[in-house]
mmCIF file of C-alpha atoms and ligand atoms in Angstrom:
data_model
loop_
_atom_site.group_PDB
_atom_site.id
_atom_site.type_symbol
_atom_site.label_atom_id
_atom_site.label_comp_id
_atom_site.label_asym_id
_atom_site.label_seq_id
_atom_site.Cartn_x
_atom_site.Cartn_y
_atom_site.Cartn_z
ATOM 1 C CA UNK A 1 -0.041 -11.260 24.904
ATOM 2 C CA UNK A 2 -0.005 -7.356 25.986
ATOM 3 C CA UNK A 3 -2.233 -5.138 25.108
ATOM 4 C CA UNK A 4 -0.129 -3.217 22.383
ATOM 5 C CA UNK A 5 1.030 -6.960 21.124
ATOM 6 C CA UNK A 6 -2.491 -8.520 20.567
ATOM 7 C CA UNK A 7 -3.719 -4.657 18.333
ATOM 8 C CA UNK A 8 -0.897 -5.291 16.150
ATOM 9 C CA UNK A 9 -1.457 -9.168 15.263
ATOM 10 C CA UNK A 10 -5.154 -8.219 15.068
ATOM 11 C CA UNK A 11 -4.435 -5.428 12.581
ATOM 12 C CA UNK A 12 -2.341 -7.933 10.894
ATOM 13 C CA UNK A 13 -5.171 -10.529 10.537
ATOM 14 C CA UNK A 14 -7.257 -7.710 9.516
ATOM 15 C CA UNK A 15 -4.479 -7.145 6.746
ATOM 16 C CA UNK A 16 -4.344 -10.748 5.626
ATOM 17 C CA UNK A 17 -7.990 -11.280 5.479
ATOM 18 C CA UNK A 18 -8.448 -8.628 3.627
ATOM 19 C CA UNK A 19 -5.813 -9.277 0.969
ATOM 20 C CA UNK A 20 -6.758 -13.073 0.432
ATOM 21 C CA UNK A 21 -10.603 -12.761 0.672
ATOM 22 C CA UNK A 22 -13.357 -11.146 -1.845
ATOM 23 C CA UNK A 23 -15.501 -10.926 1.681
ATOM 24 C CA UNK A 24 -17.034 -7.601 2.292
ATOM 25 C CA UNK A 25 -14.346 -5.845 4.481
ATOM 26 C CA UNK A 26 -16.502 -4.931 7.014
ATOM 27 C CA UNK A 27 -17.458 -8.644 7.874
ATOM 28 C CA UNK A 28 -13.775 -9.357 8.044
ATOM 29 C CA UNK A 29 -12.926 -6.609 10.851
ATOM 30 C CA UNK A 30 -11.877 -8.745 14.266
ATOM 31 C CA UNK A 31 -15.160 -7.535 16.646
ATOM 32 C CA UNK A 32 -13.764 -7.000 19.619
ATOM 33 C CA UNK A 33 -11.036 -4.149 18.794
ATOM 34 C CA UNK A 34 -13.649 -0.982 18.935
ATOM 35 C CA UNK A 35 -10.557 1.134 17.581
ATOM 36 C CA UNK A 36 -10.291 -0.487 14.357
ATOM 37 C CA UNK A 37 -13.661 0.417 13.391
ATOM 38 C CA UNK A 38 -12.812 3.016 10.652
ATOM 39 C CA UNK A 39 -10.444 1.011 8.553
ATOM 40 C CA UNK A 40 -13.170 -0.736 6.211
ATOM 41 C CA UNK A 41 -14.689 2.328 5.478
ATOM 42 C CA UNK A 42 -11.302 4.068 4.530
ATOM 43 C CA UNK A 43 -10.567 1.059 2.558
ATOM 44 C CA UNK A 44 -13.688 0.725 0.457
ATOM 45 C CA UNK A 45 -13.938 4.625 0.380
ATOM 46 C CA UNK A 46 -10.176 4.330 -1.435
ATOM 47 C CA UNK A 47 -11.144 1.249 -3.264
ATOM 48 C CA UNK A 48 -14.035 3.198 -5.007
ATOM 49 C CA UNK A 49 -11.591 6.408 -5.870
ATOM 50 C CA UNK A 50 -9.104 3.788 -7.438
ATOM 51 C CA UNK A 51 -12.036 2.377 -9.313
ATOM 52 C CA UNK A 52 -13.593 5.204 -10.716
ATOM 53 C CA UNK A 53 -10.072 6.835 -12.044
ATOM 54 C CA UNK A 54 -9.102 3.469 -13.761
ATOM 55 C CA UNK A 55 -12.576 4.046 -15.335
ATOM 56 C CA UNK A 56 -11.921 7.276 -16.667
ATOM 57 C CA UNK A 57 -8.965 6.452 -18.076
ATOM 58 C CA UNK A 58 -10.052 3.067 -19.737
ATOM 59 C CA UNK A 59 -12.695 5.889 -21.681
ATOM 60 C CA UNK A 60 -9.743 8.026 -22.247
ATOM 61 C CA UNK A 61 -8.255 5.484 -24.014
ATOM 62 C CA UNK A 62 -11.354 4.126 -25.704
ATOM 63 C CA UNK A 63 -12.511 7.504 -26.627
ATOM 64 C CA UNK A 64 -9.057 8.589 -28.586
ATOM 65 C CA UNK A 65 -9.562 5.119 -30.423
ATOM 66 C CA UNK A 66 -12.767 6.267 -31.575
ATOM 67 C CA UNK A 67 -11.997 9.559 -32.461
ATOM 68 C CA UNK A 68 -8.651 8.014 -34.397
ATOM 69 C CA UNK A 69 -10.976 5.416 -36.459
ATOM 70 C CA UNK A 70 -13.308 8.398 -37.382
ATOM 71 C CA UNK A 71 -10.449 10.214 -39.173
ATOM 72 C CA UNK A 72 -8.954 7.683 -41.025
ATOM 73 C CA UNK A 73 -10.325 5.414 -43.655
ATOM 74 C CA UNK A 74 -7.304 3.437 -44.506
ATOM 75 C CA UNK A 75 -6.227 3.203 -40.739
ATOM 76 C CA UNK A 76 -4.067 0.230 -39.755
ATOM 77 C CA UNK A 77 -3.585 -0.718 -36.376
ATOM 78 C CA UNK A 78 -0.207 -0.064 -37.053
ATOM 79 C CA UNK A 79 -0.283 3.607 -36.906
ATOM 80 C CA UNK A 80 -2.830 3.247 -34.035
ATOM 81 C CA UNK A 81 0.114 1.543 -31.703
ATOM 82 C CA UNK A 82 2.079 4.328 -33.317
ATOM 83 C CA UNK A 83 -0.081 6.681 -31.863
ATOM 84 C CA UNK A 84 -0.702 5.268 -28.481
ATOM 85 C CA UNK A 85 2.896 4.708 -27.899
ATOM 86 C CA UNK A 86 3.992 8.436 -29.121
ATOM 87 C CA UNK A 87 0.816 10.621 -27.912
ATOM 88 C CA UNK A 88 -1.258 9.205 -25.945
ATOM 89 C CA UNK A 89 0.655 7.660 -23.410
ATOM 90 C CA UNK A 90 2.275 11.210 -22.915
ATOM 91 C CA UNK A 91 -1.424 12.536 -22.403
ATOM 92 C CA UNK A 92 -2.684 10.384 -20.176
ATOM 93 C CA UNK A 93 -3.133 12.002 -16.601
ATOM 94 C CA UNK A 94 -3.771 9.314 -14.323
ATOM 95 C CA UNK A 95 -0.379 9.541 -12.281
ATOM 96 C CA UNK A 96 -1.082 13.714 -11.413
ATOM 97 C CA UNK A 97 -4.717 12.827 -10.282
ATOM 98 C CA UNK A 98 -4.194 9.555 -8.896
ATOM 99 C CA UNK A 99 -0.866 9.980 -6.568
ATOM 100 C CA UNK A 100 -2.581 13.006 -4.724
ATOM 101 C CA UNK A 101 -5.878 10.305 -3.892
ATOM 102 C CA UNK A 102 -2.905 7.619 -3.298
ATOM 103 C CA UNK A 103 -1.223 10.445 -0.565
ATOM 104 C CA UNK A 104 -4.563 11.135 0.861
ATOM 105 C CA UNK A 105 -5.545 7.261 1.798
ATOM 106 C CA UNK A 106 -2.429 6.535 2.967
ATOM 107 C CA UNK A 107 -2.331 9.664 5.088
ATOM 108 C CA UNK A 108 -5.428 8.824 7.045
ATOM 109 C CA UNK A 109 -4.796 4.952 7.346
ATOM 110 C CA UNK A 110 -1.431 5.854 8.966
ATOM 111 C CA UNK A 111 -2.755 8.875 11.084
ATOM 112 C CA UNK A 112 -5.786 6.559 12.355
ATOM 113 C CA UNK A 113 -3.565 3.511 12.768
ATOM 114 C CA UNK A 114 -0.740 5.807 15.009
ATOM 115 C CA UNK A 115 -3.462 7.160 17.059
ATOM 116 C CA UNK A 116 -4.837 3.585 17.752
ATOM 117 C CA UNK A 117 -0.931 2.361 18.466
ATOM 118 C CA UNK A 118 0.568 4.798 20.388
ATOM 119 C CA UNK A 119 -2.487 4.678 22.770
ATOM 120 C CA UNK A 120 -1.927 1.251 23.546
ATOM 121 C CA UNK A 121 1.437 1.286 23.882
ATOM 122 C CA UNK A 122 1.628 4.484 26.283
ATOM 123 C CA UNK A 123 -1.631 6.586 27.047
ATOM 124 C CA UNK A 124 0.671 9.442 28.330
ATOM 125 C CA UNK A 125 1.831 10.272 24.824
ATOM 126 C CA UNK A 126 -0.972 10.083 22.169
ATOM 127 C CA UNK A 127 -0.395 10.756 18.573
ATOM 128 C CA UNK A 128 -0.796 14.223 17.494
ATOM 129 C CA UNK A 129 0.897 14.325 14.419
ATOM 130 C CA UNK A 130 2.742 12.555 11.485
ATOM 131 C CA UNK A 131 6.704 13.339 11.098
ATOM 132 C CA UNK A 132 7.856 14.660 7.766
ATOM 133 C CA UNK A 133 9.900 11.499 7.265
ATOM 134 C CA UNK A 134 6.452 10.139 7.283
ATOM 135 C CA UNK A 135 4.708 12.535 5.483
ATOM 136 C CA UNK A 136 7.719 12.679 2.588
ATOM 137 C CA UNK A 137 7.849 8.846 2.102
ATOM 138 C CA UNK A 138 3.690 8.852 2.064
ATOM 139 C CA UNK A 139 4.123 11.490 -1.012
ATOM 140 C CA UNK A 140 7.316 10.017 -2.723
ATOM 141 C CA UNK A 141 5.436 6.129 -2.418
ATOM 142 C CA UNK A 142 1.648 7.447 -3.755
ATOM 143 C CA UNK A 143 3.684 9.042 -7.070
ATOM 144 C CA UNK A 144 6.024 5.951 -7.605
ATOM 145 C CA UNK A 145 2.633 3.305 -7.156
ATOM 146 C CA UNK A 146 0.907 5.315 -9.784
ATOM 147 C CA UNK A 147 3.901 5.642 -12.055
ATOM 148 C CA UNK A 148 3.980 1.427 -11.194
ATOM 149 C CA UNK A 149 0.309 1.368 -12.050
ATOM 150 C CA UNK A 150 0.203 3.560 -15.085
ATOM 151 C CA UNK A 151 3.259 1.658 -16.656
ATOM 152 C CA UNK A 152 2.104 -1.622 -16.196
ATOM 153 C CA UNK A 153 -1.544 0.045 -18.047
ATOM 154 C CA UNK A 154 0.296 1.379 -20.795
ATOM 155 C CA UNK A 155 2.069 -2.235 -21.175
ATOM 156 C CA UNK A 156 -1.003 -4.200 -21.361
ATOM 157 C CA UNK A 157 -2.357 -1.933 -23.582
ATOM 158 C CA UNK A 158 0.745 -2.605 -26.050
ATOM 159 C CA UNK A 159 0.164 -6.205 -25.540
ATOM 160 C CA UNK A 160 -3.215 -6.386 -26.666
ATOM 161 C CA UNK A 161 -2.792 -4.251 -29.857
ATOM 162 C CA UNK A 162 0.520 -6.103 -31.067
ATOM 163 C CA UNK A 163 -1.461 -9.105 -30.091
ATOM 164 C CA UNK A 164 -4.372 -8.156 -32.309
ATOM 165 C CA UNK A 165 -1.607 -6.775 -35.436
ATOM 166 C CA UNK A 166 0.142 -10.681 -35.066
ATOM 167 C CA UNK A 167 -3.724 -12.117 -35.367
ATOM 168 C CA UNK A 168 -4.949 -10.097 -38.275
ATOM 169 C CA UNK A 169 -7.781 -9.014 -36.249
ATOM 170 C CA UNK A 170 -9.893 -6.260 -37.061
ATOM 171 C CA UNK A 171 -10.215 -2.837 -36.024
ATOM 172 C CA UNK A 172 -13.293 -3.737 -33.807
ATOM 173 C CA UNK A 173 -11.550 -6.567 -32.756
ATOM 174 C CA UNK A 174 -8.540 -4.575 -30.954
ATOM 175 C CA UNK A 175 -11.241 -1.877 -29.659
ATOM 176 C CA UNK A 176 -12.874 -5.117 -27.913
ATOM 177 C CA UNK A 177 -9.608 -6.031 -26.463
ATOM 178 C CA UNK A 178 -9.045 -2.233 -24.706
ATOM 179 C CA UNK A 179 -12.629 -2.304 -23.333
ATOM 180 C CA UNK A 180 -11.899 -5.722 -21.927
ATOM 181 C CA UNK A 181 -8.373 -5.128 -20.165
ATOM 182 C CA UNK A 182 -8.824 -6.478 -16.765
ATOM 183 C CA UNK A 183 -5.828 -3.213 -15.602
ATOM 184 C CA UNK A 184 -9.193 -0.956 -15.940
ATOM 185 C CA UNK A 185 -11.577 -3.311 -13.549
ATOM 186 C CA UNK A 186 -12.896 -3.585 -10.429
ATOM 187 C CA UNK A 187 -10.996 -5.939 -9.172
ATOM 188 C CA UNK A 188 -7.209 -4.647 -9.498
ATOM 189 C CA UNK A 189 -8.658 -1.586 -7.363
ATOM 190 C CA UNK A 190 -9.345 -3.886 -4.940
ATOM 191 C CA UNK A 191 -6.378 -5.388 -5.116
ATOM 192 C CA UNK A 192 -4.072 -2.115 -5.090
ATOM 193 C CA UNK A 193 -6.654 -0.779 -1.900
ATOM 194 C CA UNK A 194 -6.138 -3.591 0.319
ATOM 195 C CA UNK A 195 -2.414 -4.127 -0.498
ATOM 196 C CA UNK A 196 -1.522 -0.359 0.635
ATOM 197 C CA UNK A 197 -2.961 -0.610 4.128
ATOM 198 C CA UNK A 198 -0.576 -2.974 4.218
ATOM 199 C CA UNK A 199 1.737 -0.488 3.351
ATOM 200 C CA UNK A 200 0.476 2.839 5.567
ATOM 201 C CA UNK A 201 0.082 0.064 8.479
ATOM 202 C CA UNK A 202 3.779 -0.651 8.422
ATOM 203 C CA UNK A 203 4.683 3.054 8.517
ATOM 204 C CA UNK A 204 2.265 3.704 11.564
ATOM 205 C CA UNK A 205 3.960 0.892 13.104
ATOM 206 C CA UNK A 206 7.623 2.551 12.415
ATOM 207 C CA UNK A 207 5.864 6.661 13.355
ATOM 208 C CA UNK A 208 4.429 4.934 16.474
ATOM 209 C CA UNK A 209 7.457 3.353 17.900
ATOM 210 C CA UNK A 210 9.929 5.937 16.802
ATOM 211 C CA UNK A 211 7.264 8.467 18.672
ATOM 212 C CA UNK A 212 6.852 6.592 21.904
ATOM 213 C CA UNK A 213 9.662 7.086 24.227
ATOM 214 C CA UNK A 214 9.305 4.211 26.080
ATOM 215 C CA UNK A 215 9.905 1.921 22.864
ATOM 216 C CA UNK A 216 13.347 0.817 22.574
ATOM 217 C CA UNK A 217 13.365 -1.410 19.759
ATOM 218 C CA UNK A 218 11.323 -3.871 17.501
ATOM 219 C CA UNK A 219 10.605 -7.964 17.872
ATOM 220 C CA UNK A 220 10.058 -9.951 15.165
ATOM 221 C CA UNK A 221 7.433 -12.652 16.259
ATOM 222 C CA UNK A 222 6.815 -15.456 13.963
ATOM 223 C CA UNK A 223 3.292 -16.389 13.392
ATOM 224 C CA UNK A 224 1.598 -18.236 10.268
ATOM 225 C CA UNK A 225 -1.250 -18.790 8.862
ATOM 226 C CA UNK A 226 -2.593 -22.337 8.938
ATOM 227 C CA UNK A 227 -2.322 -22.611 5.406
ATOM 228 C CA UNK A 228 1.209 -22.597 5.120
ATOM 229 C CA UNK A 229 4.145 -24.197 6.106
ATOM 230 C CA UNK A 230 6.370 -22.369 8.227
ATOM 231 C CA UNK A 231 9.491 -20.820 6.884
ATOM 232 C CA UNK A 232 12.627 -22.355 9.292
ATOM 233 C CA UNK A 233 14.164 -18.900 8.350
ATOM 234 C CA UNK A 234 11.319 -17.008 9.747
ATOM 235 C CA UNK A 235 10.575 -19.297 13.050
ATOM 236 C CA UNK A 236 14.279 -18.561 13.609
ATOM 237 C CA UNK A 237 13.611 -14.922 13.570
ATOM 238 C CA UNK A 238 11.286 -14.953 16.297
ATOM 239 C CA UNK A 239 12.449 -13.124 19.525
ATOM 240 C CA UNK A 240 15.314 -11.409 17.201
ATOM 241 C CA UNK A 241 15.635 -7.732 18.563
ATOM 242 C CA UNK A 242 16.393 -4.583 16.553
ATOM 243 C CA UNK A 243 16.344 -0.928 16.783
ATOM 244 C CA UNK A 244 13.386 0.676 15.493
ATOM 245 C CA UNK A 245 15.093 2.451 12.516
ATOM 246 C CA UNK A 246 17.603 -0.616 12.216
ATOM 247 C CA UNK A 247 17.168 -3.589 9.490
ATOM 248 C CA UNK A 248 16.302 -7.012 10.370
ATOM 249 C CA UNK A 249 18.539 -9.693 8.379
ATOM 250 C CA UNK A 250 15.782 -12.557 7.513
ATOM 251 C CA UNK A 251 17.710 -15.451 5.126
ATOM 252 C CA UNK A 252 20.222 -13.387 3.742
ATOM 253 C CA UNK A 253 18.110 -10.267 3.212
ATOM 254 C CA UNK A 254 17.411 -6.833 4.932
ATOM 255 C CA UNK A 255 14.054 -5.492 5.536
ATOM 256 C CA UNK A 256 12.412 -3.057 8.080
ATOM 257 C CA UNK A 257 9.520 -5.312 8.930
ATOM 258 C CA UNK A 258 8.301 -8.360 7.898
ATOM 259 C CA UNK A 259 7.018 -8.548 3.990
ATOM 260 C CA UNK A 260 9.162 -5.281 3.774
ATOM 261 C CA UNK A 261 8.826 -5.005 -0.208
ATOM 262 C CA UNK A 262 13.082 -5.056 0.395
ATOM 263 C CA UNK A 263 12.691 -8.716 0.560
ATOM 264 C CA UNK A 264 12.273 -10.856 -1.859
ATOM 265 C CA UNK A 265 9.303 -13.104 -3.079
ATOM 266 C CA UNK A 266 10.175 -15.850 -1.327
ATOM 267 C CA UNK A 267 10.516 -14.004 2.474
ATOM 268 C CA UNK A 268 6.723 -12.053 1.286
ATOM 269 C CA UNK A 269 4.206 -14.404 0.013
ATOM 270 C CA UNK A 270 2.142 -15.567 2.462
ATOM 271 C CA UNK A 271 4.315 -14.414 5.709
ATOM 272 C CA UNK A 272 2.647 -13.588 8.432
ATOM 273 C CA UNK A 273 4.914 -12.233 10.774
ATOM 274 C CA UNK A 274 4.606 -9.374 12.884
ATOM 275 C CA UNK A 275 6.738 -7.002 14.827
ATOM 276 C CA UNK A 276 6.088 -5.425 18.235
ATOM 277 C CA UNK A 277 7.905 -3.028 20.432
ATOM 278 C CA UNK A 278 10.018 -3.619 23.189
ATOM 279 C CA UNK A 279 9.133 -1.370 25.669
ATOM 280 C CA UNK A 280 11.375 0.036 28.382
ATOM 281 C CA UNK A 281 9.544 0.102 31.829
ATOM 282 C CA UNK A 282 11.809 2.329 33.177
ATOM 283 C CA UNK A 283 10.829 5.117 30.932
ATOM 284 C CA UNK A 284 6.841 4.007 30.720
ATOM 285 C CA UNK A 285 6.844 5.379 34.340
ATOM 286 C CA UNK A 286 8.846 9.013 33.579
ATOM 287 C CA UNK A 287 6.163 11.675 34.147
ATOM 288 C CA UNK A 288 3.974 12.677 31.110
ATOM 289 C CA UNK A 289 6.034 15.725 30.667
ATOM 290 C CA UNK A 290 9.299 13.912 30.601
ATOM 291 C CA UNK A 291 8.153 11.544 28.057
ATOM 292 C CA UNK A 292 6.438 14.387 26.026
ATOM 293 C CA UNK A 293 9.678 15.989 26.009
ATOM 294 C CA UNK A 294 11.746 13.115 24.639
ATOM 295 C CA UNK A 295 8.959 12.796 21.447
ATOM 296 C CA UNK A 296 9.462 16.078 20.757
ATOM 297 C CA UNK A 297 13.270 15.994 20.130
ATOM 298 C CA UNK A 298 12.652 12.837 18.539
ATOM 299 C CA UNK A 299 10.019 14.923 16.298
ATOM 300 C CA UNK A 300 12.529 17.520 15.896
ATOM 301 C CA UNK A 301 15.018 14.999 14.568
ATOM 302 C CA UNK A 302 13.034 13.460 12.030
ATOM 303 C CA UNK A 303 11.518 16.983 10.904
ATOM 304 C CA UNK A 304 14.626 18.116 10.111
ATOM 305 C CA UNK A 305 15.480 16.616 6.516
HETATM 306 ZN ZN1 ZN B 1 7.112 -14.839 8.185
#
């Protein structure tokens, strides 16, 4: 394997490991790929932000349930679904303040993983800066994962109280039910934090090649993880060539890179594909100026919308 070939499955271990395992993410980092180093950190660093805003809004909710009991005597937790569902729902903030943390993570992860990319692929034309293709997409995906999050929040939170209404449970029943919703915890900020480097990797994969002159197109390359068996579909994708801003077809489906969230469940879970560039030698050995030249129109290009 090349240099630029062996990064890219390595990040993807990284990727892997860190989805599947409750391992401290620093333990999990493969030792001898120096560049790497800063991931964990941005990782945790995001997993704490993601933490501490789910926290704040599990007391939002809890401290509006308070506040409701204390008004009403003859309160049913009718009129408290009533009210979550037609005020507080409205009010609650987490999708402003969360999306701009969201752009933020995702931002560094795919500036640091670019810079550690493009350098192996061609030292003569470093990353200096993200496109605004990239930059757009990092700000339309952080809004639409909170809006995701939030929803699927607001949803659990109806569960619980129509759940508690069917039971004939108390008041302090259904408050014991909010405090306990695993949405708010720890663990689904882990979850959502390792998931999008996932996510900003797979963009810094698309900036990088796009960027680098020399890269002509993508290969798929199968590889699994001993734990599974291998898709035929997928071992039959491996060599399969496309252009960089081109769609592979995988079993009937198009996707941009392997567990693309295009595909389906069945072409995501547990794939462990990767894709690397095919790299034009011809071009490689252009003069630094040359090939700083081409990136720049290519910059131009995808500045442009
Ligand atoms: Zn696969």
């Amino acid at each position: 394997m090349n240099q630029v070939d062996k990064l890219l499955a390595n990040i993807n271990t990284f990727i892997q490991k860190a989805e599947e395992s409750a391992e401290d993410i620093t333990e999990i980092l493969p030792d001898d790929i120096p560049e790497l180093q800063d991931l964990p950190g941005l990782v945790e660093e995001f997993e704490k932000l993601t933490a501490k805003f789910l926290r704040q809004q599990r007391k939002f909710y809890l401290d509006a349930f308070k506040a409701f009991i204390s008004k009403d005597d003859e309160l049913t937790l009718e009129t408290m679904l009533n009210y979550f569902q037609s005020n507080l729902f409205a009010a609650d903030e987490f999708v402003a303040l969360y999306g701009v943390e969201a752009a933020a993570f995702l931002t560094l992860t795919t500036k640091g993983l670019a810079k550690v990319i493009m350098e192996s692929i061609d030292k003569d034309v470093p990353f200096q800066t993200l496109s605004k293709k990239t930059t757009d997409w990092i700000t339309s995906w952080s809004d639409e994962l909170a809006e995701i999050m939030q929803l699927n929040t607001h949803k659990a939170i109806e569960f619980e109280l129509i759940e508690a209404i069917q039971n004939g449970e108390s008041i302090q029943q259904a408050e014991l039910r909010l405090k306990e919703l695993p949405e708010f915890d720890r663990k689904r900020a882990r979850a959502t934090a390792r998931t999008e480097i996932l996510t900003a990797s797979s963009q810094a994969n698309w900036e990088s090649f796009m960027q680098s002159p020399a890269v002509e197109g993508k290969k798929w390359k199968h590889s699994g993880s001993k734990k599974s068996v291998p898709r035929p579909t997928h071992v039959a994708m491996d060599g399969e060539v496309v252009g960089v801003d081109e769609l592979f077809l995988v079993d009937g489906e198009f996707g941009m890179y392997p567990r693309d969230t295009t595909f389906s469940a069945k072409n995501r879970v547990n794939c462990g594909c990767v894709i690397g560039p095919v790299v034009n030698q011809d071009i490689i050995r252009l003069s630094p100026e040359e090939k700083e030249e081409i990136r720049q129109q290519v910059l131009v290009e995808l500045n442009e919308e």
